[in-house]
GROMACS .gro file of C-alpha atoms in nm:
model
  480
    1UNK     CA    1   0.577  -3.628  -3.631
    2UNK     CA    2   0.922  -3.458  -3.600
    3UNK     CA    3   0.976  -3.326  -3.252
    4UNK     CA    4   1.046  -2.956  -3.263
    5UNK     CA    5   1.402  -2.837  -3.221
    6UNK     CA    6   1.454  -2.666  -2.903
    7UNK     CA    7   1.521  -2.293  -2.893
    8UNK     CA    8   1.666  -2.055  -2.621
    9UNK     CA    9   1.440  -2.061  -2.332
   10UNK     CA   10   1.229  -1.762  -2.206
   11UNK     CA   11   1.267  -1.655  -1.847
   12UNK     CA   12   1.073  -1.796  -1.557
   13UNK     CA   13   0.721  -1.895  -1.615
   14UNK     CA   14   0.708  -1.745  -1.952
   15UNK     CA   15   0.904  -2.047  -2.105
   16UNK     CA   16   0.627  -2.297  -1.987
   17UNK     CA   17   0.358  -2.060  -2.141
   18UNK     CA   18   0.532  -2.004  -2.452
   19UNK     CA   19   0.599  -2.389  -2.508
   20UNK     CA   20   0.211  -2.442  -2.542
   21UNK     CA   21   0.237  -2.255  -2.863
   22UNK     CA   22   0.553  -2.433  -3.011
   23UNK     CA   23   0.352  -2.648  -3.253
   24UNK     CA   24   0.208  -2.355  -3.431
   25UNK     CA   25   0.543  -2.244  -3.537
   26UNK     CA   26   0.760  -2.447  -3.802
   27UNK     CA   27   1.087  -2.299  -3.738
   28UNK     CA   28   1.319  -2.246  -3.428
   29UNK     CA   29   1.347  -1.885  -3.535
   30UNK     CA   30   0.983  -1.837  -3.516
   31UNK     CA   31   0.967  -2.007  -3.157
   32UNK     CA   32   1.250  -1.788  -3.057
   33UNK     CA   33   1.079  -1.484  -3.204
   34UNK     CA   34   0.753  -1.533  -3.013
   35UNK     CA   35   0.945  -1.581  -2.682
   36UNK     CA   36   1.158  -1.255  -2.736
   37UNK     CA   37   0.855  -1.055  -2.842
   38UNK     CA   38   0.638  -1.157  -2.552
   39UNK     CA   39   0.956  -1.092  -2.307
   40UNK     CA   40   0.987  -0.749  -2.463
   41UNK     CA   41   0.622  -0.656  -2.422
   42UNK     CA   42   0.640  -0.758  -2.061
   43UNK     CA   43   0.940  -0.562  -1.969
   44UNK     CA   44   0.870  -0.245  -1.775
   45UNK     CA   45   0.783   0.049  -1.990
   46UNK     CA   46   1.065   0.327  -2.011
   47UNK     CA   47   0.957   0.431  -2.359
   48UNK     CA   48   0.739   0.324  -2.647
   49UNK     CA   49   0.766  -0.042  -2.716
   50UNK     CA   50   0.895  -0.041  -3.064
   51UNK     CA   51   1.109  -0.326  -3.205
   52UNK     CA   52   1.416  -0.149  -3.073
   53UNK     CA   53   1.263  -0.129  -2.717
   54UNK     CA   54   1.148  -0.483  -2.745
   55UNK     CA   55   1.479  -0.611  -2.824
   56UNK     CA   56   1.662  -0.387  -2.558
   57UNK     CA   57   1.841  -0.181  -2.812
   58UNK     CA   58   1.901   0.186  -2.870
   59UNK     CA   59   1.628   0.382  -3.059
   60UNK     CA   60   1.720   0.458  -3.409
   61UNK     CA   61   2.085   0.369  -3.385
   62UNK     CA   62   1.998   0.015  -3.272
   63UNK     CA   63   1.758  -0.057  -3.564
   64UNK     CA   64   2.024  -0.239  -3.739
   65UNK     CA   65   2.118  -0.490  -3.449
   66UNK     CA   66   2.059  -0.858  -3.546
   67UNK     CA   67   1.813  -0.895  -3.250
   68UNK     CA   68   1.617  -0.604  -3.374
   69UNK     CA   69   1.606  -0.740  -3.724
   70UNK     CA   70   1.501  -1.096  -3.608
   71UNK     CA   71   1.190  -0.922  -3.450
   72UNK     CA   72   1.120  -0.738  -3.751
   73UNK     CA   73   1.136  -1.034  -3.964
   74UNK     CA   74   0.917  -1.242  -3.716
   75UNK     CA   75   0.656  -0.978  -3.722
   76UNK     CA   76   0.637  -0.882  -4.089
   77UNK     CA   77   0.788  -1.145  -4.290
   78UNK     CA   78   0.785  -1.486  -4.119
   79UNK     CA   79   0.506  -1.725  -4.209
   80UNK     CA   80   0.276  -1.794  -3.928
   81UNK     CA   81  -0.086  -1.751  -3.869
   82UNK     CA   82  -0.208  -1.501  -3.590
   83UNK     CA   83  -0.558  -1.664  -3.596
   84UNK     CA   84  -0.425  -1.978  -3.510
   85UNK     CA   85  -0.218  -1.839  -3.226
   86UNK     CA   86  -0.522  -1.648  -3.084
   87UNK     CA   87  -0.712  -1.960  -3.119
   88UNK     CA   88  -0.461  -2.153  -2.894
   89UNK     CA   89  -0.466  -1.865  -2.656
   90UNK     CA   90  -0.840  -1.899  -2.602
   91UNK     CA   91  -0.825  -2.276  -2.577
   92UNK     CA   92  -0.588  -2.208  -2.278
   93UNK     CA   93  -0.806  -1.994  -2.117
   94UNK     CA   94  -1.118  -2.209  -2.178
   95UNK     CA   95  -0.950  -2.508  -2.041
   96UNK     CA   96  -0.824  -2.337  -1.711
   97UNK     CA   97  -1.081  -2.356  -1.448
   98UNK     CA   98  -0.958  -2.014  -1.313
   99UNK     CA   99  -1.026  -1.837  -1.642
  100UNK     CA  100  -1.292  -2.043  -1.800
  101UNK     CA  101  -1.603  -1.832  -1.887
  102UNK     CA  102  -1.933  -1.905  -1.725
  103UNK     CA  103  -2.285  -1.802  -1.777
  104UNK     CA  104  -2.249  -1.520  -1.507
  105UNK     CA  105  -2.009  -1.311  -1.703
  106UNK     CA  106  -2.058  -1.087  -1.996
  107UNK     CA  107  -1.910  -1.035  -2.346
  108UNK     CA  108  -1.812  -0.661  -2.401
  109UNK     CA  109  -1.803  -0.503  -2.733
  110UNK     CA  110  -1.594  -0.194  -2.792
  111UNK     CA  111  -1.342  -0.018  -3.027
  112UNK     CA  112  -1.043   0.170  -2.954
  113UNK     CA  113  -0.844   0.434  -3.180
  114UNK     CA  114  -0.480   0.498  -3.176
  115UNK     CA  115  -0.331   0.793  -3.362
  116UNK     CA  116  -0.126   0.678  -3.664
  117UNK     CA  117   0.010   0.925  -3.955
  118UNK     CA  118   0.080   0.841  -4.315
  119UNK     CA  119  -0.120   0.700  -4.611
  120UNK     CA  120   0.069   0.365  -4.654
  121UNK     CA  121  -0.011   0.194  -4.327
  122UNK     CA  122  -0.296  -0.060  -4.348
  123UNK     CA  123  -0.628   0.051  -4.169
  124UNK     CA  124  -0.518   0.420  -4.117
  125UNK     CA  125  -0.788   0.679  -4.169
  126UNK     CA  126  -0.914   1.020  -4.063
  127UNK     CA  127  -1.163   0.890  -3.821
  128UNK     CA  128  -1.321   0.943  -3.462
  129UNK     CA  129  -1.059   0.820  -3.185
  130UNK     CA  130  -1.239   0.778  -2.864
  131UNK     CA  131  -0.906   0.768  -2.644
  132UNK     CA  132  -0.835   1.126  -2.764
  133UNK     CA  133  -1.195   1.246  -2.787
  134UNK     CA  134  -1.160   1.390  -3.135
  135UNK     CA  135  -1.132   1.303  -3.518
  136UNK     CA  136  -0.781   1.235  -3.613
  137UNK     CA  137  -0.571   1.024  -3.845
  138UNK     CA  138  -0.530   0.669  -3.677
  139UNK     CA  139  -0.629   0.300  -3.651
  140UNK     CA  140  -0.937   0.186  -3.491
  141UNK     CA  141  -0.970  -0.174  -3.378
  142UNK     CA  142  -1.304  -0.333  -3.273
  143UNK     CA  143  -1.260  -0.584  -2.969
  144UNK     CA  144  -1.451  -0.819  -2.761
  145UNK     CA  145  -1.363  -0.880  -2.399
  146UNK     CA  146  -1.499  -1.151  -2.169
  147UNK     CA  147  -1.526  -1.041  -1.795
  148UNK     CA  148  -1.694  -1.103  -1.481
  149UNK     CA  149  -1.664  -0.915  -1.137
  150UNK     CA  150  -1.312  -1.046  -1.092
  151UNK     CA  151  -1.159  -1.139  -1.421
  152UNK     CA  152  -1.132  -0.987  -1.773
  153UNK     CA  153  -0.935  -1.082  -2.083
  154UNK     CA  154  -0.943  -0.995  -2.455
  155UNK     CA  155  -1.123  -1.242  -2.690
  156UNK     CA  156  -1.088  -1.112  -3.040
  157UNK     CA  157  -0.957  -0.797  -3.213
  158UNK     CA  158  -1.005  -0.692  -3.556
  159UNK     CA  159  -0.883  -0.355  -3.710
  160UNK     CA  160  -1.151  -0.151  -3.894
  161UNK     CA  161  -1.062  -0.082  -4.241
  162UNK     CA  162  -1.191   0.278  -4.388
  163UNK     CA  163  -1.378   0.313  -4.698
  164UNK     CA  164  -1.063   0.484  -4.859
  165UNK     CA  165  -0.876   0.167  -4.872
  166UNK     CA  166  -1.137   0.007  -5.121
  167UNK     CA  167  -1.167   0.078  -5.476
  168UNK     CA  168  -1.552   0.146  -5.461
  169UNK     CA  169  -1.542   0.300  -5.125
  170UNK     CA  170  -1.827   0.200  -4.901
  171UNK     CA  171  -2.003   0.032  -5.201
  172UNK     CA  172  -1.708  -0.225  -5.226
  173UNK     CA  173  -1.817  -0.577  -5.129
  174UNK     CA  174  -1.533  -0.625  -4.898
  175UNK     CA  175  -1.609  -0.291  -4.700
  176UNK     CA  176  -1.742  -0.378  -4.353
  177UNK     CA  177  -1.869  -0.126  -4.096
  178UNK     CA  178  -1.754  -0.137  -3.731
  179UNK     CA  179  -2.104  -0.266  -3.663
  180UNK     CA  180  -2.084  -0.551  -3.905
  181UNK     CA  181  -1.736  -0.635  -3.755
  182UNK     CA  182  -1.858  -0.621  -3.395
  183UNK     CA  183  -2.140  -0.847  -3.468
  184UNK     CA  184  -1.928  -1.093  -3.632
  185UNK     CA  185  -1.693  -1.108  -3.348
  186UNK     CA  186  -1.973  -1.148  -3.083
  187UNK     CA  187  -2.104  -1.446  -3.303
  188UNK     CA  188  -1.742  -1.580  -3.339
  189UNK     CA  189  -1.683  -1.577  -2.962
  190UNK     CA  190  -1.992  -1.775  -2.901
  191UNK     CA  191  -1.868  -2.024  -3.175
  192UNK     CA  192  -1.542  -2.051  -2.990
  193UNK     CA  193  -1.705  -2.185  -2.696
  194UNK     CA  194  -1.762  -1.878  -2.470
  195UNK     CA  195  -2.059  -1.839  -2.270
  196UNK     CA  196  -2.193  -1.521  -2.118
  197UNK     CA  197  -2.523  -1.369  -1.940
  198UNK     CA  198  -2.531  -1.107  -2.223
  199UNK     CA  199  -2.329  -0.887  -2.463
  200UNK     CA  200  -2.259  -0.562  -2.344
  201UNK     CA  201  -2.176  -0.235  -2.529
  202UNK     CA  202  -2.180   0.148  -2.481
  203UNK     CA  203  -2.429   0.384  -2.672
  204UNK     CA  204  -2.218   0.388  -2.979
  205UNK     CA  205  -2.325   0.043  -3.052
  206UNK     CA  206  -2.654   0.014  -2.855
  207UNK     CA  207  -2.807   0.314  -3.037
  208UNK     CA  208  -2.797   0.123  -3.348
  209UNK     CA  209  -3.123  -0.063  -3.425
  210UNK     CA  210  -2.976  -0.276  -3.701
  211UNK     CA  211  -2.678  -0.387  -3.478
  212UNK     CA  212  -2.917  -0.491  -3.202
  213UNK     CA  213  -3.127  -0.686  -3.452
  214UNK     CA  214  -2.847  -0.873  -3.603
  215UNK     CA  215  -2.726  -0.988  -3.268
  216UNK     CA  216  -3.094  -1.080  -3.152
  217UNK     CA  217  -3.137  -1.263  -3.472
  218UNK     CA  218  -2.819  -1.461  -3.394
  219UNK     CA  219  -2.977  -1.554  -3.070
  220UNK     CA  220  -2.755  -1.348  -2.835
  221UNK     CA  221  -2.877  -1.187  -2.528
  222UNK     CA  222  -2.786  -0.828  -2.497
  223UNK     CA  223  -2.767  -0.517  -2.244
  224UNK     CA  224  -2.656  -0.206  -2.406
  225UNK     CA  225  -2.658   0.148  -2.340
  226UNK     CA  226  -2.860   0.446  -2.505
  227UNK     CA  227  -2.784   0.802  -2.540
  228UNK     CA  228  -3.037   0.996  -2.311
  229UNK     CA  229  -3.177   1.190  -2.612
  230UNK     CA  230  -3.207   0.913  -2.845
  231UNK     CA  231  -3.511   1.020  -3.034
  232UNK     CA  232  -3.789   0.741  -3.088
  233UNK     CA  233  -4.126   0.773  -3.266
  234UNK     CA  234  -4.422   0.807  -3.040
  235UNK     CA  235  -4.760   0.967  -3.004
  236UNK     CA  236  -4.759   1.340  -2.909
  237UNK     CA  237  -4.810   1.311  -2.535
  238UNK     CA  238  -4.571   1.003  -2.493
  239UNK     CA  239  -4.213   1.007  -2.426
  240UNK     CA  240  -3.989   1.032  -2.717
  241UNK     CA  241  -3.645   0.991  -2.554
  242UNK     CA  242  -3.501   0.768  -2.291
  243UNK     CA  243  -3.487   1.056  -2.049
  244UNK     CA  244  -3.848   1.159  -2.106
  245UNK     CA  245  -3.941   0.797  -2.034
  246UNK     CA  246  -3.739   0.815  -1.703
  247UNK     CA  247  -3.902   1.136  -1.601
  248UNK     CA  248  -4.244   0.993  -1.661
  249UNK     CA  249  -4.174   0.735  -1.373
  250UNK     CA  250  -4.322   0.804  -1.035
  251UNK     CA  251  -4.102   0.910  -0.768
  252UNK     CA  252  -4.172   1.055  -0.415
  253UNK     CA  253  -3.858   1.020  -0.263
  254UNK     CA  254  -3.667   0.726  -0.098
  255UNK     CA  255  -3.964   0.674   0.144
  256UNK     CA  256  -4.203   0.651  -0.149
  257UNK     CA  257  -4.006   0.511  -0.466
  258UNK     CA  258  -4.300   0.480  -0.656
  259UNK     CA  259  -4.208   0.294  -0.998
  260UNK     CA  260  -3.852   0.274  -0.886
  261UNK     CA  261  -3.677  -0.022  -0.701
  262UNK     CA  262  -3.368   0.012  -0.484
  263UNK     CA  263  -3.036  -0.178  -0.603
  264UNK     CA  264  -2.705  -0.203  -0.439
  265UNK     CA  265  -2.377  -0.181  -0.631
  266UNK     CA  266  -2.080  -0.304  -0.459
  267UNK     CA  267  -1.742  -0.152  -0.597
  268UNK     CA  268  -1.399  -0.340  -0.597
  269UNK     CA  269  -1.271  -0.154  -0.285
  270UNK     CA  270  -1.574  -0.301  -0.081
  271UNK     CA  271  -1.807   0.024  -0.048
  272UNK     CA  272  -2.141   0.019  -0.166
  273UNK     CA  273  -2.390   0.257  -0.337
  274UNK     CA  274  -2.761   0.266  -0.328
  275UNK     CA  275  -2.900   0.333  -0.673
  276UNK     CA  276  -3.250   0.292  -0.811
  277UNK     CA  277  -3.373   0.116  -1.123
  278UNK     CA  278  -3.703   0.075  -1.309
  279UNK     CA  279  -3.858  -0.064  -1.627
  280UNK     CA  280  -3.968   0.233  -1.833
  281UNK     CA  281  -4.204   0.265  -2.153
  282UNK     CA  282  -4.072   0.428  -2.472
  283UNK     CA  283  -4.251   0.384  -2.808
  284UNK     CA  284  -4.287   0.007  -2.853
  285UNK     CA  285  -4.047  -0.080  -2.588
  286UNK     CA  286  -4.187  -0.162  -2.246
  287UNK     CA  287  -4.137  -0.399  -1.937
  288UNK     CA  288  -4.311  -0.696  -2.136
  289UNK     CA  289  -4.214  -0.600  -2.500
  290UNK     CA  290  -3.945  -0.762  -2.709
  291UNK     CA  291  -3.713  -0.486  -2.590
  292UNK     CA  292  -3.708  -0.350  -2.233
  293UNK     CA  293  -3.582  -0.009  -2.149
  294UNK     CA  294  -3.417  -0.020  -1.807
  295UNK     CA  295  -3.314   0.302  -1.634
  296UNK     CA  296  -3.055   0.265  -1.351
  297UNK     CA  297  -2.955   0.599  -1.142
  298UNK     CA  298  -2.821   0.734  -0.831
  299UNK     CA  299  -3.106   0.996  -0.806
  300UNK     CA  300  -3.425   0.943  -0.972
  301UNK     CA  301  -3.528   1.298  -0.897
  302UNK     CA  302  -3.244   1.470  -1.092
  303UNK     CA  303  -3.104   1.182  -1.308
  304UNK     CA  304  -2.753   1.294  -1.301
  305UNK     CA  305  -2.585   1.245  -1.639
  306UNK     CA  306  -2.278   1.089  -1.503
  307UNK     CA  307  -2.478   0.839  -1.267
  308UNK     CA  308  -2.762   0.732  -1.484
  309UNK     CA  309  -2.784   0.453  -1.725
  310UNK     CA  310  -3.045   0.409  -1.998
  311UNK     CA  311  -3.017   0.047  -2.106
  312UNK     CA  312  -3.195  -0.160  -2.370
  313UNK     CA  313  -3.223  -0.535  -2.309
  314UNK     CA  314  -3.400  -0.824  -2.478
  315UNK     CA  315  -3.366  -1.023  -2.151
  316UNK     CA  316  -3.737  -1.083  -2.025
  317UNK     CA  317  -3.871  -0.961  -1.693
  318UNK     CA  318  -3.918  -1.219  -1.410
  319UNK     CA  319  -4.263  -1.335  -1.383
  320UNK     CA  320  -4.356  -1.149  -1.711
  321UNK     CA  321  -4.538  -1.303  -2.010
  322UNK     CA  322  -4.229  -1.338  -2.228
  323UNK     CA  323  -4.040  -1.542  -1.960
  324UNK     CA  324  -4.176  -1.889  -2.064
  325UNK     CA  325  -4.089  -1.853  -2.434
  326UNK     CA  326  -3.767  -1.663  -2.421
  327UNK     CA  327  -3.428  -1.833  -2.511
  328UNK     CA  328  -3.277  -1.630  -2.250
  329UNK     CA  329  -3.316  -1.668  -1.864
  330UNK     CA  330  -3.516  -1.375  -1.716
  331UNK     CA  331  -3.329  -1.079  -1.546
  332UNK     CA  332  -3.447  -0.880  -1.265
  333UNK     CA  333  -3.359  -0.494  -1.253
  334UNK     CA  334  -3.070  -0.582  -1.018
  335UNK     CA  335  -2.941  -0.819  -1.256
  336UNK     CA  336  -2.951  -0.582  -1.540
  337UNK     CA  337  -2.752  -0.312  -1.336
  338UNK     CA  338  -2.506  -0.598  -1.245
  339UNK     CA  339  -2.443  -0.691  -1.607
  340UNK     CA  340  -2.386  -0.351  -1.734
  341UNK     CA  341  -2.159  -0.254  -1.436
  342UNK     CA  342  -1.929  -0.523  -1.574
  343UNK     CA  343  -1.884  -0.356  -1.895
  344UNK     CA  344  -1.643  -0.089  -1.754
  345UNK     CA  345  -1.365  -0.352  -1.706
  346UNK     CA  346  -1.303  -0.294  -2.083
  347UNK     CA  347  -1.158   0.050  -1.986
  348UNK     CA  348  -0.911  -0.131  -1.726
  349UNK     CA  349  -0.814  -0.369  -1.997
  350UNK     CA  350  -0.713  -0.077  -2.220
  351UNK     CA  351  -0.511   0.074  -1.942
  352UNK     CA  352  -0.298  -0.231  -1.935
  353UNK     CA  353  -0.270  -0.338  -2.292
  354UNK     CA  354  -0.218   0.046  -2.417
  355UNK     CA  355  -0.009   0.188  -2.106
  356UNK     CA  356   0.195  -0.128  -2.018
  357UNK     CA  357   0.203  -0.359  -2.316
  358UNK     CA  358   0.244  -0.139  -2.616
  359UNK     CA  359  -0.083  -0.204  -2.806
  360UNK     CA  360  -0.030   0.101  -3.024
  361UNK     CA  361   0.356   0.108  -3.040
  362UNK     CA  362   0.398  -0.087  -3.350
  363UNK     CA  363   0.584   0.064  -3.642
  364UNK     CA  364   0.489  -0.157  -3.913
  365UNK     CA  365   0.268  -0.080  -4.241
  366UNK     CA  366   0.103  -0.406  -4.339
  367UNK     CA  367  -0.222  -0.527  -4.210
  368UNK     CA  368  -0.085  -0.887  -4.130
  369UNK     CA  369   0.191  -0.730  -3.915
  370UNK     CA  370  -0.051  -0.523  -3.710
  371UNK     CA  371  -0.276  -0.815  -3.664
  372UNK     CA  372   0.019  -1.030  -3.530
  373UNK     CA  373   0.129  -0.739  -3.317
  374UNK     CA  374  -0.220  -0.732  -3.133
  375UNK     CA  375  -0.233  -1.097  -3.105
  376UNK     CA  376   0.103  -1.099  -2.931
  377UNK     CA  377   0.001  -0.818  -2.700
  378UNK     CA  378  -0.323  -1.029  -2.612
  379UNK     CA  379  -0.085  -1.334  -2.533
  380UNK     CA  380   0.128  -1.136  -2.303
  381UNK     CA  381  -0.193  -1.005  -2.131
  382UNK     CA  382  -0.327  -1.354  -2.101
  383UNK     CA  383   0.024  -1.490  -1.970
  384UNK     CA  384  -0.008  -1.258  -1.682
  385UNK     CA  385  -0.333  -1.402  -1.578
  386UNK     CA  386  -0.196  -1.741  -1.610
  387UNK     CA  387   0.094  -1.648  -1.398
  388UNK     CA  388  -0.130  -1.495  -1.139
  389UNK     CA  389  -0.349  -1.785  -1.087
  390UNK     CA  390  -0.061  -2.041  -1.069
  391UNK     CA  391   0.115  -1.812  -0.790
  392UNK     CA  392  -0.225  -1.743  -0.625
  393UNK     CA  393  -0.441  -2.057  -0.659
  394UNK     CA  394  -0.813  -2.035  -0.557
  395UNK     CA  395  -0.945  -2.236  -0.280
  396UNK     CA  396  -1.079  -2.474  -0.526
  397UNK     CA  397  -0.772  -2.504  -0.738
  398UNK     CA  398  -0.479  -2.659  -0.577
  399UNK     CA  399  -0.131  -2.570  -0.662
  400UNK     CA  400   0.000  -2.771  -0.974
  401UNK     CA  401   0.380  -2.790  -0.992
  402UNK     CA  402   0.525  -2.669  -1.299
  403UNK     CA  403   0.683  -2.960  -1.503
  404UNK     CA  404   1.041  -2.978  -1.463
  405UNK     CA  405   1.233  -2.836  -1.741
  406UNK     CA  406   1.464  -3.080  -1.929
  407UNK     CA  407   1.811  -3.031  -2.053
  408UNK     CA  408   1.806  -2.804  -2.368
  409UNK     CA  409   2.089  -2.660  -2.577
  410UNK     CA  410   2.199  -2.451  -2.288
  411UNK     CA  411   2.222  -2.747  -2.045
  412UNK     CA  412   2.000  -2.764  -1.740
  413UNK     CA  413   1.728  -2.505  -1.696
  414UNK     CA  414   1.787  -2.205  -1.453
  415UNK     CA  415   1.621  -2.238  -1.119
  416UNK     CA  416   1.307  -2.001  -1.115
  417UNK     CA  417   1.356  -1.674  -0.945
  418UNK     CA  418   1.093  -1.496  -0.740
  419UNK     CA  419   0.920  -1.238  -0.948
  420UNK     CA  420   1.016  -0.943  -0.726
  421UNK     CA  421   1.395  -1.009  -0.755
  422UNK     CA  422   1.406  -0.995  -1.150
  423UNK     CA  423   1.495  -0.633  -1.176
  424UNK     CA  424   1.674  -0.427  -1.441
  425UNK     CA  425   2.046  -0.410  -1.386
  426UNK     CA  426   2.100  -0.094  -1.565
  427UNK     CA  427   2.044   0.128  -1.890
  428UNK     CA  428   2.246   0.062  -2.207
  429UNK     CA  429   2.422   0.371  -2.341
  430UNK     CA  430   2.508   0.216  -2.692
  431UNK     CA  431   2.365  -0.029  -2.944
  432UNK     CA  432   2.441  -0.307  -2.706
  433UNK     CA  433   2.135  -0.511  -2.587
  434UNK     CA  434   1.996  -0.453  -2.236
  435UNK     CA  435   1.825  -0.794  -2.255
  436UNK     CA  436   1.440  -0.735  -2.194
  437UNK     CA  437   1.422  -1.084  -2.067
  438UNK     CA  438   1.540  -0.981  -1.720
  439UNK     CA  439   1.232  -0.754  -1.678
  440UNK     CA  440   0.949  -0.990  -1.768
  441UNK     CA  441   0.861  -1.106  -1.403
  442UNK     CA  442   0.873  -0.769  -1.287
  443UNK     CA  443   0.578  -0.660  -1.494
  444UNK     CA  444   0.393  -0.962  -1.385
  445UNK     CA  445   0.440  -0.846  -1.017
  446UNK     CA  446   0.325  -0.505  -1.094
  447UNK     CA  447   0.071  -0.561  -1.357
  448UNK     CA  448  -0.084  -0.903  -1.288
  449UNK     CA  449  -0.121  -0.830  -0.911
  450UNK     CA  450  -0.278  -0.497  -0.998
  451UNK     CA  451  -0.564  -0.632  -1.222
  452UNK     CA  452  -0.837  -0.834  -1.029
  453UNK     CA  453  -1.122  -0.698  -0.875
  454UNK     CA  454  -1.358  -0.876  -0.606
  455UNK     CA  455  -1.709  -1.010  -0.671
  456UNK     CA  456  -1.976  -0.746  -0.668
  457UNK     CA  457  -2.281  -0.819  -0.463
  458UNK     CA  458  -2.592  -0.909  -0.648
  459UNK     CA  459  -2.934  -1.056  -0.521
  460UNK     CA  460  -2.918  -1.303  -0.811
  461UNK     CA  461  -2.730  -1.614  -0.762
  462UNK     CA  462  -2.441  -1.627  -1.023
  463UNK     CA  463  -2.294  -1.959  -0.949
  464UNK     CA  464  -2.575  -2.194  -1.058
  465UNK     CA  465  -2.456  -2.466  -0.883
  466UNK     CA  466  -2.081  -2.454  -0.997
  467UNK     CA  467  -1.775  -2.352  -0.780
  468UNK     CA  468  -1.654  -2.019  -0.846
  469UNK     CA  469  -1.299  -1.887  -0.750
  470UNK     CA  470  -1.284  -1.684  -0.446
  471UNK     CA  471  -1.264  -1.318  -0.503
  472UNK     CA  472  -0.932  -1.136  -0.500
  473UNK     CA  473  -0.807  -0.863  -0.280
  474UNK     CA  474  -0.964  -0.513  -0.354
  475UNK     CA  475  -0.651  -0.312  -0.301
  476UNK     CA  476  -0.502  -0.486  -0.621
  477UNK     CA  477  -0.662  -0.266  -0.852
  478UNK     CA  478  -0.701   0.109  -0.897
  479UNK     CA  479  -1.018   0.082  -1.113
  480UNK     CA  480  -1.383   0.079  -0.978
   0.00000   0.00000   0.00000
């Protein structure tokens, strides 16, 4: 096998990370484009991360600059497979003890919409965009994310294609709903080697009987939210909605909780809240049914809308008749609450990929180019974790020196500079490049050190005999 030709090195630790993907690119220009694109994504955000911004050129007037054209060709025309690049990214995460998934984490399913106008861009349609809380022209991407109490990263992402893009609309054999895409991604994550305690999703997915059934048929455990007033058939005097089922539970105050059991939620800043959880009965769902309805709330007397969860799960109750025959370990009420509490990390992930890494800033039309951009954003996100855990090793993970760089086309490698010293030197006022490579480590310092959260308290043992990395400092994230 011919050894790949060397290309200009990326700054600092980005070079070592990018080199792990070199065998997936057949030309020096592709390897160079991969490095330059990631470096541009990692640069501090002064404006939308369009191709001119990634290359450090002026907007509009700098569109014809050779560096911008190189990135345009790399994204839209060059021949490389984003699926293989994403698979390599996941392999690296699986192989690293600091980021390897374990059976105490969860797989979160969600979708995210971004505004995009026009009719020629792939995947664009007039559809609900949750980020904006309204229906608008845009692109919706279905995503999966692996997370535990201290770590989270994207797994797969597939843009949803509205029916208008198909000749026969929704009757076209190639058309797939967001629910079908999401189910495929959950199964695909398991096939890629990801283990998790349960698949989590909000009520947009949890309310769909067919979706839950497809996951259950595939042998996947699930904990998903329901809308409070989701109607269910029941006999006249019985509960017809989750909130009705919750109100039917006995509650005589904290001194006499009745059917409710206290659980403790621990937030990333260390403070705790006392909640209450209970198994409720709704139609055919019950504590020992094929589906359990678990209600968790800060106040069983009033069931405050913003502090009450209605959850459906196929995890059996400890000590119940289904535990012995279930393919999934039993889960107590506290464990169900812990599992669903992790789901909210996907909102933190969106804040970083959208607000820092330019997830929605692409200006390309083809579906292939959009998928490539999303794959590169996820690579930049994973690189930040790679850098964080190298510079902040866990007690069970000794520092491993980075391999010494050899002499490339430009001579000996530069000595690595501390992340906090790599700052911008100024703003370009013409079409000359501002070299985004100088900014990469600055974002690592600001974003990577702002991501992790500490381990939340839980009465259930999560480690299951394996060493777990120590929790990270709570002041490093602003999300809880």
